[in-house]
Coordinates of C-alpha atoms and ligand atoms in Angstrom, one line a residue:
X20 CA 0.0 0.0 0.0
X21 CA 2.8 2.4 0.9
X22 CA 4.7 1.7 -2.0
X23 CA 1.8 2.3 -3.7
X24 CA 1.3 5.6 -2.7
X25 CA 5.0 6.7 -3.4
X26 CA 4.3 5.8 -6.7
X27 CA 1.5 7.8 -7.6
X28 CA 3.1 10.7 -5.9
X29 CA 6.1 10.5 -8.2
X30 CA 3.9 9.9 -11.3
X31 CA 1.3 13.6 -10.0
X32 CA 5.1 15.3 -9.2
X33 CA 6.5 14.4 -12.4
X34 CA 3.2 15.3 -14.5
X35 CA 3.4 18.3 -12.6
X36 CA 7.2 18.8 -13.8
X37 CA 6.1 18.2 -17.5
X38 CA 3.2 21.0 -17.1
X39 CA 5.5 23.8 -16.0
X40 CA 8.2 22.9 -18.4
X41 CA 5.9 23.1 -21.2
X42 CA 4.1 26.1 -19.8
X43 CA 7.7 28.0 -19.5
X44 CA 9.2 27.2 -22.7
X45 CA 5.7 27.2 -25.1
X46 CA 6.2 30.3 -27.1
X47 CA 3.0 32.3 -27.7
X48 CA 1.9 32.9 -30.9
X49 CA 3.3 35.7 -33.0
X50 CA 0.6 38.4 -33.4
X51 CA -0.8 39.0 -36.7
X52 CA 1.0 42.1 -38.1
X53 CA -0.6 42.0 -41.8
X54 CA -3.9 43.3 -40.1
X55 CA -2.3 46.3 -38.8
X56 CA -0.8 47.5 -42.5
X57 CA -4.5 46.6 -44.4
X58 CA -6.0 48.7 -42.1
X59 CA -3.6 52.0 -42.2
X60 CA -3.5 54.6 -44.0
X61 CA -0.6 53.9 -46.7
X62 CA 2.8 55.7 -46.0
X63 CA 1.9 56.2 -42.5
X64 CA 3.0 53.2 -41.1
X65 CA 5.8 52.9 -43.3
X66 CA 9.5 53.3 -41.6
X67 CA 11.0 56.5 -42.3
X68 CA 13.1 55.7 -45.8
X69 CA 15.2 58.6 -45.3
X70 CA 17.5 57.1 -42.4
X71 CA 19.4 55.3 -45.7
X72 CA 21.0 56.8 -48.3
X73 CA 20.7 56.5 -52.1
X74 CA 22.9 53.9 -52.9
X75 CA 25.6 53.8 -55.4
X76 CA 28.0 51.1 -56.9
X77 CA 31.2 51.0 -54.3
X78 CA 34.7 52.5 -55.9
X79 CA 36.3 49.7 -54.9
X80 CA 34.3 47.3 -57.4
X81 CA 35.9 49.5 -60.3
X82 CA 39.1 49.7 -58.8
X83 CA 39.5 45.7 -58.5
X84 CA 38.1 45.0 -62.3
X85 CA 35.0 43.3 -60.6
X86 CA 31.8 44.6 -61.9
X87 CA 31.3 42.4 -65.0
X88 CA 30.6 39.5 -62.1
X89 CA 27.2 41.2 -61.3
X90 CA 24.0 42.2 -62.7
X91 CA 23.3 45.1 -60.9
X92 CA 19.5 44.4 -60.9
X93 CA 19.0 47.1 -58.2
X94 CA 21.1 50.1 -59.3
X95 CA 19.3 49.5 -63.4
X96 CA 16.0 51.3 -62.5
X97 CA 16.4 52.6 -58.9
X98 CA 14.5 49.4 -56.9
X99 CA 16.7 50.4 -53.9
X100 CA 14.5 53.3 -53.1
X101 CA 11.3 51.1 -54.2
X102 CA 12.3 48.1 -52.4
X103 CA 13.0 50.5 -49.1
X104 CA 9.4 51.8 -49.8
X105 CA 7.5 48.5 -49.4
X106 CA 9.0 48.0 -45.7
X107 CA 6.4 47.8 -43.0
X108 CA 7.3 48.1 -39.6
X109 CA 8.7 45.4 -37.9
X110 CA 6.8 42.9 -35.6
X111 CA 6.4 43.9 -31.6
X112 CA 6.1 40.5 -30.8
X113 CA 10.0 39.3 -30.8
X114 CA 9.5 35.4 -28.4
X115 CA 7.0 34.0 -30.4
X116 CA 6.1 31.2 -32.9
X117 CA 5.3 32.1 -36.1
X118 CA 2.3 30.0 -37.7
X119 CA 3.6 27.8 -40.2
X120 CA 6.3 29.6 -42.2
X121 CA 7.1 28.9 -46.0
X122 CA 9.9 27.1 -47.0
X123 CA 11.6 29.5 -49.9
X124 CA 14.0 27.8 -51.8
X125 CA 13.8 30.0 -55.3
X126 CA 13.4 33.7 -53.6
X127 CA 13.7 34.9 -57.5
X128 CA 9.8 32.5 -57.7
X129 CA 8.7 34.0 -54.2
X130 CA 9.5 38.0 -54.1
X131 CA 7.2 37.9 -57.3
X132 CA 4.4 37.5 -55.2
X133 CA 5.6 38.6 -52.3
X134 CA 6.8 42.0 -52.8
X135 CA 6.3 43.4 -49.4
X136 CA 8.5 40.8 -47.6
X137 CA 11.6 41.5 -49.6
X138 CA 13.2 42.5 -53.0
X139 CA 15.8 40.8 -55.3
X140 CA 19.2 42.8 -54.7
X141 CA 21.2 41.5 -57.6
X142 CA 20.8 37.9 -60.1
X143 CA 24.1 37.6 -62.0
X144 CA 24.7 34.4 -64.4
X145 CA 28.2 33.0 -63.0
X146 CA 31.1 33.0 -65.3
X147 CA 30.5 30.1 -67.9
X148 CA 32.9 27.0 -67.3
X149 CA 35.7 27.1 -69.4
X150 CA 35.2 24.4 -72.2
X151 CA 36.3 21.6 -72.0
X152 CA 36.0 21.5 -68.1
X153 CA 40.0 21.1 -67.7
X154 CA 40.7 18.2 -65.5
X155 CA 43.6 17.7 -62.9
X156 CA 47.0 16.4 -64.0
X157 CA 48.4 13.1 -62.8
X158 CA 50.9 10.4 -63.8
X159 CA 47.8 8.6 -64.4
X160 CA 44.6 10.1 -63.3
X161 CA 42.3 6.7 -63.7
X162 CA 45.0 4.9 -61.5
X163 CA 45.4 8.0 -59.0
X164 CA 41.6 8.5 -58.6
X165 CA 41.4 4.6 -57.8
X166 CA 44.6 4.8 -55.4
X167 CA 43.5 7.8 -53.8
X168 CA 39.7 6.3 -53.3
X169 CA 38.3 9.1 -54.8
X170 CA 37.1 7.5 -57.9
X171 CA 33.5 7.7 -57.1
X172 CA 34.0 10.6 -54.6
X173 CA 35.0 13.6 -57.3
X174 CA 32.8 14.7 -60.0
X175 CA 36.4 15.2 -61.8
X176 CA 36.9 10.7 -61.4
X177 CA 33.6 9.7 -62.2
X178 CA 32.0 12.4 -64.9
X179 CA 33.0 12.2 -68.5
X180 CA 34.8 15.4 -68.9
X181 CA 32.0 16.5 -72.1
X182 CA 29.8 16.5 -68.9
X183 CA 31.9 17.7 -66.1
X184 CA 30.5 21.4 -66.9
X185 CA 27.0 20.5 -65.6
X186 CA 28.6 19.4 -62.1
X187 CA 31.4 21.6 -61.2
X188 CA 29.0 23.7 -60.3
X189 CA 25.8 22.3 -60.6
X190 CA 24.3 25.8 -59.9
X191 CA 24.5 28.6 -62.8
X192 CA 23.5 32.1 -60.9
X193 CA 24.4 33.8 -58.0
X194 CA 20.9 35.6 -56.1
X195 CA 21.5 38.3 -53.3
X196 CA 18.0 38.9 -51.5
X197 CA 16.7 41.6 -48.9
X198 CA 14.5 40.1 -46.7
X199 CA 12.3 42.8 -44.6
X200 CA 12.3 42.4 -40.8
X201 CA 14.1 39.4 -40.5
X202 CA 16.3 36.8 -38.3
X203 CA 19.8 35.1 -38.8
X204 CA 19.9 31.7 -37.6
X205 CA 22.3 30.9 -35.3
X206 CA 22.6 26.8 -36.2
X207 CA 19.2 25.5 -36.2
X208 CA 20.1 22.3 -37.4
X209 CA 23.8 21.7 -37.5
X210 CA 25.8 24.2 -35.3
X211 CA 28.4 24.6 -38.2
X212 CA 25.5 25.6 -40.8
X213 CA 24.2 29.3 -39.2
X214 CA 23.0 32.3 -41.5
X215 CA 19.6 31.0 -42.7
X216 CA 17.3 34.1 -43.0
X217 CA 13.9 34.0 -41.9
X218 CA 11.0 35.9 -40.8
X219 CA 7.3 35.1 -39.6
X220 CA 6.5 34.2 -42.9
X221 CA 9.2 32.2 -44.6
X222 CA 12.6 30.8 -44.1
X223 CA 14.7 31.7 -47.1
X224 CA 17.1 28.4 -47.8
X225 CA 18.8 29.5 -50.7
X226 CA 21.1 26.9 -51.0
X227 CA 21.2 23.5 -49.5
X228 CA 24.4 23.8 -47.5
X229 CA 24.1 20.4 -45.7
X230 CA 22.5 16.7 -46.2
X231 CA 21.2 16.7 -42.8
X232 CA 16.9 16.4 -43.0
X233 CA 16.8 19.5 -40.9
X234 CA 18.6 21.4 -43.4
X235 CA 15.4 22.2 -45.2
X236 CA 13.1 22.9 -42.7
X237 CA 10.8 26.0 -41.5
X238 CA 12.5 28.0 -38.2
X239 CA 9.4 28.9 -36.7
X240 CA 10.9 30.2 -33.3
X241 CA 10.6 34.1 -33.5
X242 CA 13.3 34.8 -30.5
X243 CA 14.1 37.4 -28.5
X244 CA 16.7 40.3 -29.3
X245 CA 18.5 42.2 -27.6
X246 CA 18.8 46.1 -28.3
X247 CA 21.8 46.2 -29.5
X248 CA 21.5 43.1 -32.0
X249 CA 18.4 45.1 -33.9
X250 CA 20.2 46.7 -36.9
X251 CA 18.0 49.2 -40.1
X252 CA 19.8 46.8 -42.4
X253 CA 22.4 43.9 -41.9
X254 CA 24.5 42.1 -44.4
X255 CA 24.6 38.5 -43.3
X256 CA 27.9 36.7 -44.5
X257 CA 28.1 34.0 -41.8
X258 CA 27.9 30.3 -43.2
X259 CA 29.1 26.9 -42.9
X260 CA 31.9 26.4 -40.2
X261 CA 32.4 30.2 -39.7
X262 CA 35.9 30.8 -39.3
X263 CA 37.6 27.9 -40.1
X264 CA 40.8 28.2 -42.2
X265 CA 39.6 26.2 -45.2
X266 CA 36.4 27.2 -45.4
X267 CA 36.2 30.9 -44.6
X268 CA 38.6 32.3 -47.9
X269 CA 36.9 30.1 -50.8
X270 CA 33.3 30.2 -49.2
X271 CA 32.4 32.9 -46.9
X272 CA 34.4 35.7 -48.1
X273 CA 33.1 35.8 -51.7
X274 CA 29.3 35.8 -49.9
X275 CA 30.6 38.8 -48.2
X276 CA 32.3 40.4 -51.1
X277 CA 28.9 39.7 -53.0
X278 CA 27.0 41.5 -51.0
X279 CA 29.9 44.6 -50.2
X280 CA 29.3 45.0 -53.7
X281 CA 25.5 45.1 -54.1
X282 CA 24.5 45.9 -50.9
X283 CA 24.4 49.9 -49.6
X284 CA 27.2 50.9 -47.6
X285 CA 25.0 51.9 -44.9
X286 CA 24.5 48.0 -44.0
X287 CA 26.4 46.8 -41.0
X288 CA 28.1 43.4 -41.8
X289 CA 27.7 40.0 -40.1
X290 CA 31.0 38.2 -40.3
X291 CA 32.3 35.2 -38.6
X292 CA 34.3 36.4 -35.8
X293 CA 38.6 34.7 -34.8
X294 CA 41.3 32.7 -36.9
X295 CA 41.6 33.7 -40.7
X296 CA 38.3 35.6 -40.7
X297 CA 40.0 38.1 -38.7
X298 CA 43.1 38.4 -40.7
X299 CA 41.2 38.4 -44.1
X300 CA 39.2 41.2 -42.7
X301 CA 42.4 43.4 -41.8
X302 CA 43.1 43.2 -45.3
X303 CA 39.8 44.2 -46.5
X304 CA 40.2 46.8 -44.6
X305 CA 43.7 47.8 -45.9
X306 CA 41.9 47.6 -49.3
X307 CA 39.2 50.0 -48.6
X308 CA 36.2 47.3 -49.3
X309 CA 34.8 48.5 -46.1
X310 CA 34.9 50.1 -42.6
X311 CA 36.0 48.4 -39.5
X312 CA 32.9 50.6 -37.7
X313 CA 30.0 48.7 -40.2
X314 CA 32.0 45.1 -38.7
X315 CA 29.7 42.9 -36.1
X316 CA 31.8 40.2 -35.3
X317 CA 29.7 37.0 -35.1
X318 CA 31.0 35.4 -32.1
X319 CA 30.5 31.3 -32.2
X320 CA 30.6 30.7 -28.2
X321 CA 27.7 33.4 -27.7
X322 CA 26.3 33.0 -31.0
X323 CA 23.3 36.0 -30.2
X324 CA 20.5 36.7 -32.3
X325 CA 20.5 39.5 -34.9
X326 CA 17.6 41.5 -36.2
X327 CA 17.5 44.1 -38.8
X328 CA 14.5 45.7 -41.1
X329 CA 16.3 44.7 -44.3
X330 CA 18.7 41.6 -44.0
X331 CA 20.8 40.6 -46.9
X332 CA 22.2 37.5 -48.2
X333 CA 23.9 36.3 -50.8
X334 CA 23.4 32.4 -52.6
X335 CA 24.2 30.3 -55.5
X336 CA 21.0 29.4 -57.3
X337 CA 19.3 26.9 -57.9
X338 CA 18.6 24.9 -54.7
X339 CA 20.1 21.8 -54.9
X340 CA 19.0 18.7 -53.2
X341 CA 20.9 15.9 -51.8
X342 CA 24.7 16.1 -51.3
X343 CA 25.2 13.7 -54.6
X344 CA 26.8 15.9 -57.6
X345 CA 25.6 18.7 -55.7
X346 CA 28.2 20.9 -56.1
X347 CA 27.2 24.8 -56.1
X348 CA 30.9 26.7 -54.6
X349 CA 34.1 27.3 -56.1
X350 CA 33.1 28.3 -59.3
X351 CA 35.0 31.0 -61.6
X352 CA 33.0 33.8 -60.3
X353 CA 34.2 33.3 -56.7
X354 CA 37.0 32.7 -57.2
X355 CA 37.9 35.4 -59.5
X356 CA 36.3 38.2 -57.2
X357 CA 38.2 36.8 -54.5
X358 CA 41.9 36.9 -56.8
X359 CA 41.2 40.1 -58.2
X360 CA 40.0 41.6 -54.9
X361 CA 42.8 40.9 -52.5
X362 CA 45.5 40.1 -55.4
X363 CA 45.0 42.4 -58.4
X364 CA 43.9 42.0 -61.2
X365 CA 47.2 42.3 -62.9
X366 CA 49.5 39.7 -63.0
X367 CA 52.8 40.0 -61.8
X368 CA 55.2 39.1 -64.7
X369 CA 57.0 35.8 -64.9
X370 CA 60.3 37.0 -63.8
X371 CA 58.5 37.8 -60.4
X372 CA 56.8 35.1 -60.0
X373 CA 59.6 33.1 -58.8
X374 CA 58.7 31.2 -55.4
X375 CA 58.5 27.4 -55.5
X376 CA 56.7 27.0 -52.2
X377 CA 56.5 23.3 -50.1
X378 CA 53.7 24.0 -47.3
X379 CA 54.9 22.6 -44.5
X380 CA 52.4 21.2 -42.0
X381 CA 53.5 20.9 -38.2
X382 CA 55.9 17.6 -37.9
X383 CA 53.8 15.0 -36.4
X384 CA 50.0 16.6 -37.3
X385 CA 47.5 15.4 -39.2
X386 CA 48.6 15.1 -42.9
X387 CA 52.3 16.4 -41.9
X388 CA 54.2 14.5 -44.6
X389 CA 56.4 12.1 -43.8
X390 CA 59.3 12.8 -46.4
X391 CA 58.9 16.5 -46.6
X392 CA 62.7 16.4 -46.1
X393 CA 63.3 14.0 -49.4
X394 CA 60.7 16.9 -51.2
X395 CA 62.5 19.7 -50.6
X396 CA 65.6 17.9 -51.8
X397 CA 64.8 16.7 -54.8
X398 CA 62.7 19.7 -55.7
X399 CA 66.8 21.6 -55.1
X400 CA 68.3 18.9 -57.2
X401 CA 65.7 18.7 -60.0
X402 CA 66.1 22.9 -60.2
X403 CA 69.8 23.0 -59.7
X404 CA 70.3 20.3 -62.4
X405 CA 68.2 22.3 -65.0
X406 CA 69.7 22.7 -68.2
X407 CA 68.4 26.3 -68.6
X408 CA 69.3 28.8 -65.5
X409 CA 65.7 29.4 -63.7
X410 CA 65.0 32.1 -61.7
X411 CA 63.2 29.5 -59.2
X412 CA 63.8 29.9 -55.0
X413 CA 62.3 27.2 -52.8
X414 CA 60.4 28.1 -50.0
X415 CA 59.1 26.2 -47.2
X416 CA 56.1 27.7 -46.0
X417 CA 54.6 27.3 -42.6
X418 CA 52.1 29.5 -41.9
X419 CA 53.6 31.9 -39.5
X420 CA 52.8 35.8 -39.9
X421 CA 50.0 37.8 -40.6
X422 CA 48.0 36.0 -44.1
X423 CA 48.7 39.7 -45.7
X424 CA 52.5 38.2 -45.8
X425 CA 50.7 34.6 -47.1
X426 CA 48.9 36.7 -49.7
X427 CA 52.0 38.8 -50.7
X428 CA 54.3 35.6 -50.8
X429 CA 51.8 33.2 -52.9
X430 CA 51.2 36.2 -55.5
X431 CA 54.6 35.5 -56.4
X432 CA 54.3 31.9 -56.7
X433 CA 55.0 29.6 -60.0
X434 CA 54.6 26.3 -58.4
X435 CA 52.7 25.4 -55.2
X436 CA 53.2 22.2 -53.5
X437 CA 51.5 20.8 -50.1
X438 CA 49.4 17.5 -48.6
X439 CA 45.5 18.3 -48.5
X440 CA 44.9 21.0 -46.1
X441 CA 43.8 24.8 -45.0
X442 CA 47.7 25.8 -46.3
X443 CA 46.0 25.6 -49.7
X444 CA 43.6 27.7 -49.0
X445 CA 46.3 29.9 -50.5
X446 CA 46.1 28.8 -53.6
X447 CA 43.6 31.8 -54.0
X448 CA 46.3 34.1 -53.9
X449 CA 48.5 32.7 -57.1
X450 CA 47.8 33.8 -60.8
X451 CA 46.2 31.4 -63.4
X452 CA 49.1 29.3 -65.1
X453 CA 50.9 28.4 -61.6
X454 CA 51.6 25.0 -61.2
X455 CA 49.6 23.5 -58.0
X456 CA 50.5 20.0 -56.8
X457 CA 48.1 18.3 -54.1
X458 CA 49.5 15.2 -52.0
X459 CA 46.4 12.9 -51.3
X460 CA 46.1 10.0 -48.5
X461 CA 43.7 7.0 -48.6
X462 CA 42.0 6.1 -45.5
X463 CA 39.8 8.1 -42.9
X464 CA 37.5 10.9 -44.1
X465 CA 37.5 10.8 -47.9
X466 CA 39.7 13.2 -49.9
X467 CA 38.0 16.2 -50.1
X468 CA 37.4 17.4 -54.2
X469 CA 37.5 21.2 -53.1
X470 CA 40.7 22.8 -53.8
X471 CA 40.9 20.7 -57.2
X472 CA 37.5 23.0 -58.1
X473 CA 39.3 25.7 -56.4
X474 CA 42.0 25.5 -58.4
X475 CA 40.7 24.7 -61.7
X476 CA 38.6 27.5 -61.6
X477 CA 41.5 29.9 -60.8
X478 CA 43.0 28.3 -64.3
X479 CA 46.3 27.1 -62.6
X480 CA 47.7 23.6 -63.8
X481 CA 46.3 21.3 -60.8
X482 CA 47.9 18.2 -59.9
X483 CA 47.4 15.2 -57.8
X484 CA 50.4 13.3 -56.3
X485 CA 49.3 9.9 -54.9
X486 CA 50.1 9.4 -50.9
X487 CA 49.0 7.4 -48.4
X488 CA 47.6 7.5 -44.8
X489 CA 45.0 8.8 -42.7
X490 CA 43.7 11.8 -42.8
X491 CA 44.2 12.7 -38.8
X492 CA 47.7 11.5 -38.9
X493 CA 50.8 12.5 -41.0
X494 CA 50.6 10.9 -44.4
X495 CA 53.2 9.5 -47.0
X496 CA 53.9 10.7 -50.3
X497 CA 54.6 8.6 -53.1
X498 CA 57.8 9.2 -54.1
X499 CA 57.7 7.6 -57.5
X500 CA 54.9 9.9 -58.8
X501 CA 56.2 13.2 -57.1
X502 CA 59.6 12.6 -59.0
X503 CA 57.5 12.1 -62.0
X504 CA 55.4 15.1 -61.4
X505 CA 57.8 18.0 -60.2
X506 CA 60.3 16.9 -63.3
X507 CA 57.4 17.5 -65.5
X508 CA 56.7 21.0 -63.6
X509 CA 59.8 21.8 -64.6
X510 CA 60.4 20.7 -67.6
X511 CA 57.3 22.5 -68.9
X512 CA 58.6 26.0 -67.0
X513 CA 62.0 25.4 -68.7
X514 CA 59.9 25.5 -72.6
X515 CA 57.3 28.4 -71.2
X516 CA 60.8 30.7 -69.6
X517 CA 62.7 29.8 -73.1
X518 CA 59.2 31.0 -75.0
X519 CA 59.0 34.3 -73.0
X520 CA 62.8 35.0 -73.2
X521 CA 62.4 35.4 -76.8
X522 CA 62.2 38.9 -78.6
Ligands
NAG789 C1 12.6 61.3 -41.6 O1 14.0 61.3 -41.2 C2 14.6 62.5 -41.5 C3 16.1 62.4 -41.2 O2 16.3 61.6 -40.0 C4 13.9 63.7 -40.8 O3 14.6 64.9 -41.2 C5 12.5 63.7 -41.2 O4 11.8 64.7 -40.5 C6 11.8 62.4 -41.0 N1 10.4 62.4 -41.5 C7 9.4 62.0 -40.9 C8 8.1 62.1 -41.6 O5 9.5 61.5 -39.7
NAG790 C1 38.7 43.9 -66.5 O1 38.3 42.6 -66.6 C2 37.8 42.2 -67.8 C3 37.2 40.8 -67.7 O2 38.1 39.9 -67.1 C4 38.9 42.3 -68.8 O3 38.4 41.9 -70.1 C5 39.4 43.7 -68.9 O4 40.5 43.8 -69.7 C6 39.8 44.2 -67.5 N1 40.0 45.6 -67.6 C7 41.2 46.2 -67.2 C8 41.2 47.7 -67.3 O5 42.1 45.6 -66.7
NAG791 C1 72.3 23.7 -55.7 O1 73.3 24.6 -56.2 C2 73.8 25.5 -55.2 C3 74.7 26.5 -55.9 O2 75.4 25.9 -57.0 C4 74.4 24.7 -54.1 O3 74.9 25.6 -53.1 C5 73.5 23.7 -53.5 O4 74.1 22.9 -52.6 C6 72.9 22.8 -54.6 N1 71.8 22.1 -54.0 C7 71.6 20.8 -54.3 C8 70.5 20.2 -53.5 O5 72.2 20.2 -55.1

């Protein structure tokens, strides 16, 4: 009888639990703000337009040679001040839960209908694919793909190269949105996925940056935000694994040069806060792309939410669905933007482009390789033995210094040579025609296909060296096919120096 008792005053305690648990954290619903516009005189409701200014294409995009990689949609007929004029004011009710949003994966389909949610800021064809897509270079690239276990992993192993321009990208157009009163999601479904816009109405997945089942789902949890995260207008760059060395140069930064370009300098700008994010700012900075005062640093640990009446963001389009042959980054566009801005659009001339650089990982770390020492000495022997006197200096490259120094150094460099890793990250730095050679390894997570896109698209001579090992220990090269590749490197850079040297 007693235990009896217990029992049921566990199960009434615990029922009681459940209640206040749900009663606390059940979000009312948001209030219905359309009624409040229907019924209002027009214009009187409307935020005062005149806190922005009239917007006008930044100097720097004519400076850097960079304006043929946009369409300019808003500057053509004046939409900035139109798309301003169609802004209601924002909901009162921040903490709620929005009733059913829309899932908006083609913004260019919804905004049509839509027109007082949001405008279409720019929708600029990317660069066409060179044709034929060029492929990497290998001894053998059938037998590397297959040693490296790639050969059902790249687009580049398994397409016929008459189809590879369908894949790599599979997207064709870039699409930079303003979305009126809206949120940036701070990792809804993966933590290393933020800066999804959505409002009350819609969540705006432009692209499909992970396979996860989440990654195409409605946020419907309005929250809360503090003062000082409620911006007029907010460019939102933030994106998949914020600052993390490899991924912050080749993915974020073009968003964010995207939308310097096309969005009014007025806009206060969302970036992924620490590491190379940091340093690549500096340099924007240095090359007057924007202010440090417009900066909000998005800060992972805190990760807070931001608000603004007009948030913009920047996407490859179409959607794509499904991680197979979905390939939408790295194109020519990018990559180009990202040269010509921090690089120049000029190339330096051969005779000072004369660094043979060997990245260097830590001895010991993941991917280090093994025989780096053997590298370096053939690459000296293979150079000193040259027939022809070549204005070639090795250089062993490990990361240390500010990356203004990295960007300076790889500008000058004719061939580039490292094991899979954020030190080619780099690569975005050297002009088209340098030589880049890639050591692969076999076993752990898969060989990743992005800095051969990279690469290709910045029309350098790509390579892949066989190795082998894991990917989260140090790695062998294989000897045999790096002798065979570097005396090919050189071999063609004796012909192409012998060419230029000519009257
Ligand atoms: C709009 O803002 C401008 C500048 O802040 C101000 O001069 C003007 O009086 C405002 N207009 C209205 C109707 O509030
Ligand atoms: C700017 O870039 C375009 C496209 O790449 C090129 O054709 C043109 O020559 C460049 N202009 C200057 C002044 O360098
Ligand atoms: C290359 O040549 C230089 C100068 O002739 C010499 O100092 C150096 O030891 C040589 N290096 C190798 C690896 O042969």
């Amino acid at each position: 009888m007693r235990r009896n008792t217990n029992g049921l005053i566990a199960t009434a305690l615990l029922i009681i639990a459940v209640g206040v648990y749900f009663f606390i954290t059940r979000l009312p619903r948001c209030s219905r703000k359309l009624t409040i516009t229907t019924f209002s005189p027009s214009g009187l409701l409307r935020i005062n337009v005149s806190i922005f200014h009239t917007w006008h294409i930044p100097d720097w995009v004519q400076r850097y040679n960079v304006s043929h990689l946009f369409d300019w949609t808003w500057h053509k007929n004046g939409d900035y001040e139109r798309c301003q004029n169609r802004i209601t004011p924002p909901p009162h009710t921040f903490g709620c839960r929005a009733e059913s949003p829309t899932v908006v994966n083609d913004a260019l389909e919804y905004f049509r209908s839509h027109y007082d949610e949001g405008c279409i800021v720019d929708n600029a064809a990317r660069l066409p694919n060179l044709v034929p897509h060029p492929l990497p270079r290998a001894r053998s690239f059938f037998n590397t793909c297959y040693s490296l276990h790639i050969n059902r992993a790249w687009a580049l192993c398994r397409q016929r190269q008459s189809e590879l321009d369908g894949f790599l990208p599979a997207t064709t157009r870039f699409v930079t949105i303003a979305a009126f009163n809206a949120f940036v999601d701070t990792g809804h479904c993966h933590a290393d996925v933020p800066g999804t816009v959505f409002t009350e109405e819609a969540t705006f997945h432009l692209q499909g940056w992970t396979g996860k089942s989440c990654g195409n789902d409605a946020i419907d949890r309005i929250p809360q935000i503090e003062p000082k995260y409620r911006h007029k207008e907010l460019i939102n760059s933030i994106g998949t694994y914020l600052h993390a060395p490899g991924h912050f140069g080749p993915q974020q930064l073009p968003r964010l040069l995207r939308l310097l370009a096309t969005a009014p300098e007025t806009a206060k700008v969302l970036v992924a806060k620490g590491g190379v994010a940091d340093s690549l700012l500096d340099v924007l900075i240095e090359r007057g792309v924007v202010t440090r005062d417009r900066i909000v640093p998005f800060d992972q640990n805190a990760r807070p939410n931001h608000f603004a009446n007009m948030v913009y963001r920047s996407d490859s389009w179409p959607y794509l669905r499904g991680k197979e042959g979905a390939v939408c980054i790295h194109d020519r566009t990018d990559m180009q933007l990202v040269h010509r801005v921090l690089v120049g659009d000029e190339q330096p001339p051969i005779s000072k482009r004369d660094r043979l650089i060997l990245i260097k990982r830590k001895d010991g770390h993941a991917r280090s390789i093994v025989e780096h020492l053997d590298m370096a000495l053939l690459m000296a022997s293979v150079v000193n033995k040259s027939k022809v006197p070549l204005n070639l200096h090795i250089e062993v490259f490990e990361a240390r210094g500010h990356i203004r120094d990295h960007i300076a150094l790889f500008r000058r460099a004719r061939v580039i040579i490292g094991p899979h890793g954020a030190g080619m990250m780099n690569i975005l730095w050297a002009s088209p025609g340098t030589r880049v050679v890639e050591v692969g390894y076999t076993t752990g997570m898969t060989f990743p296909e992005m800095y051969a896109e990279m690469s290709l698209h910045l029309e350098h001579h790509y390579w892949v060296c066989k190795g082998y090992g894991d990917y989260s220990s140090p790695i062998h090269v294989d000897m045999e096919d790096f002798t065979y590749i570097f005396n090919e490197i050189i071999h063609e850079i004796e012909i192409e120096d012998q060419l230029s040297s000519w009257p």
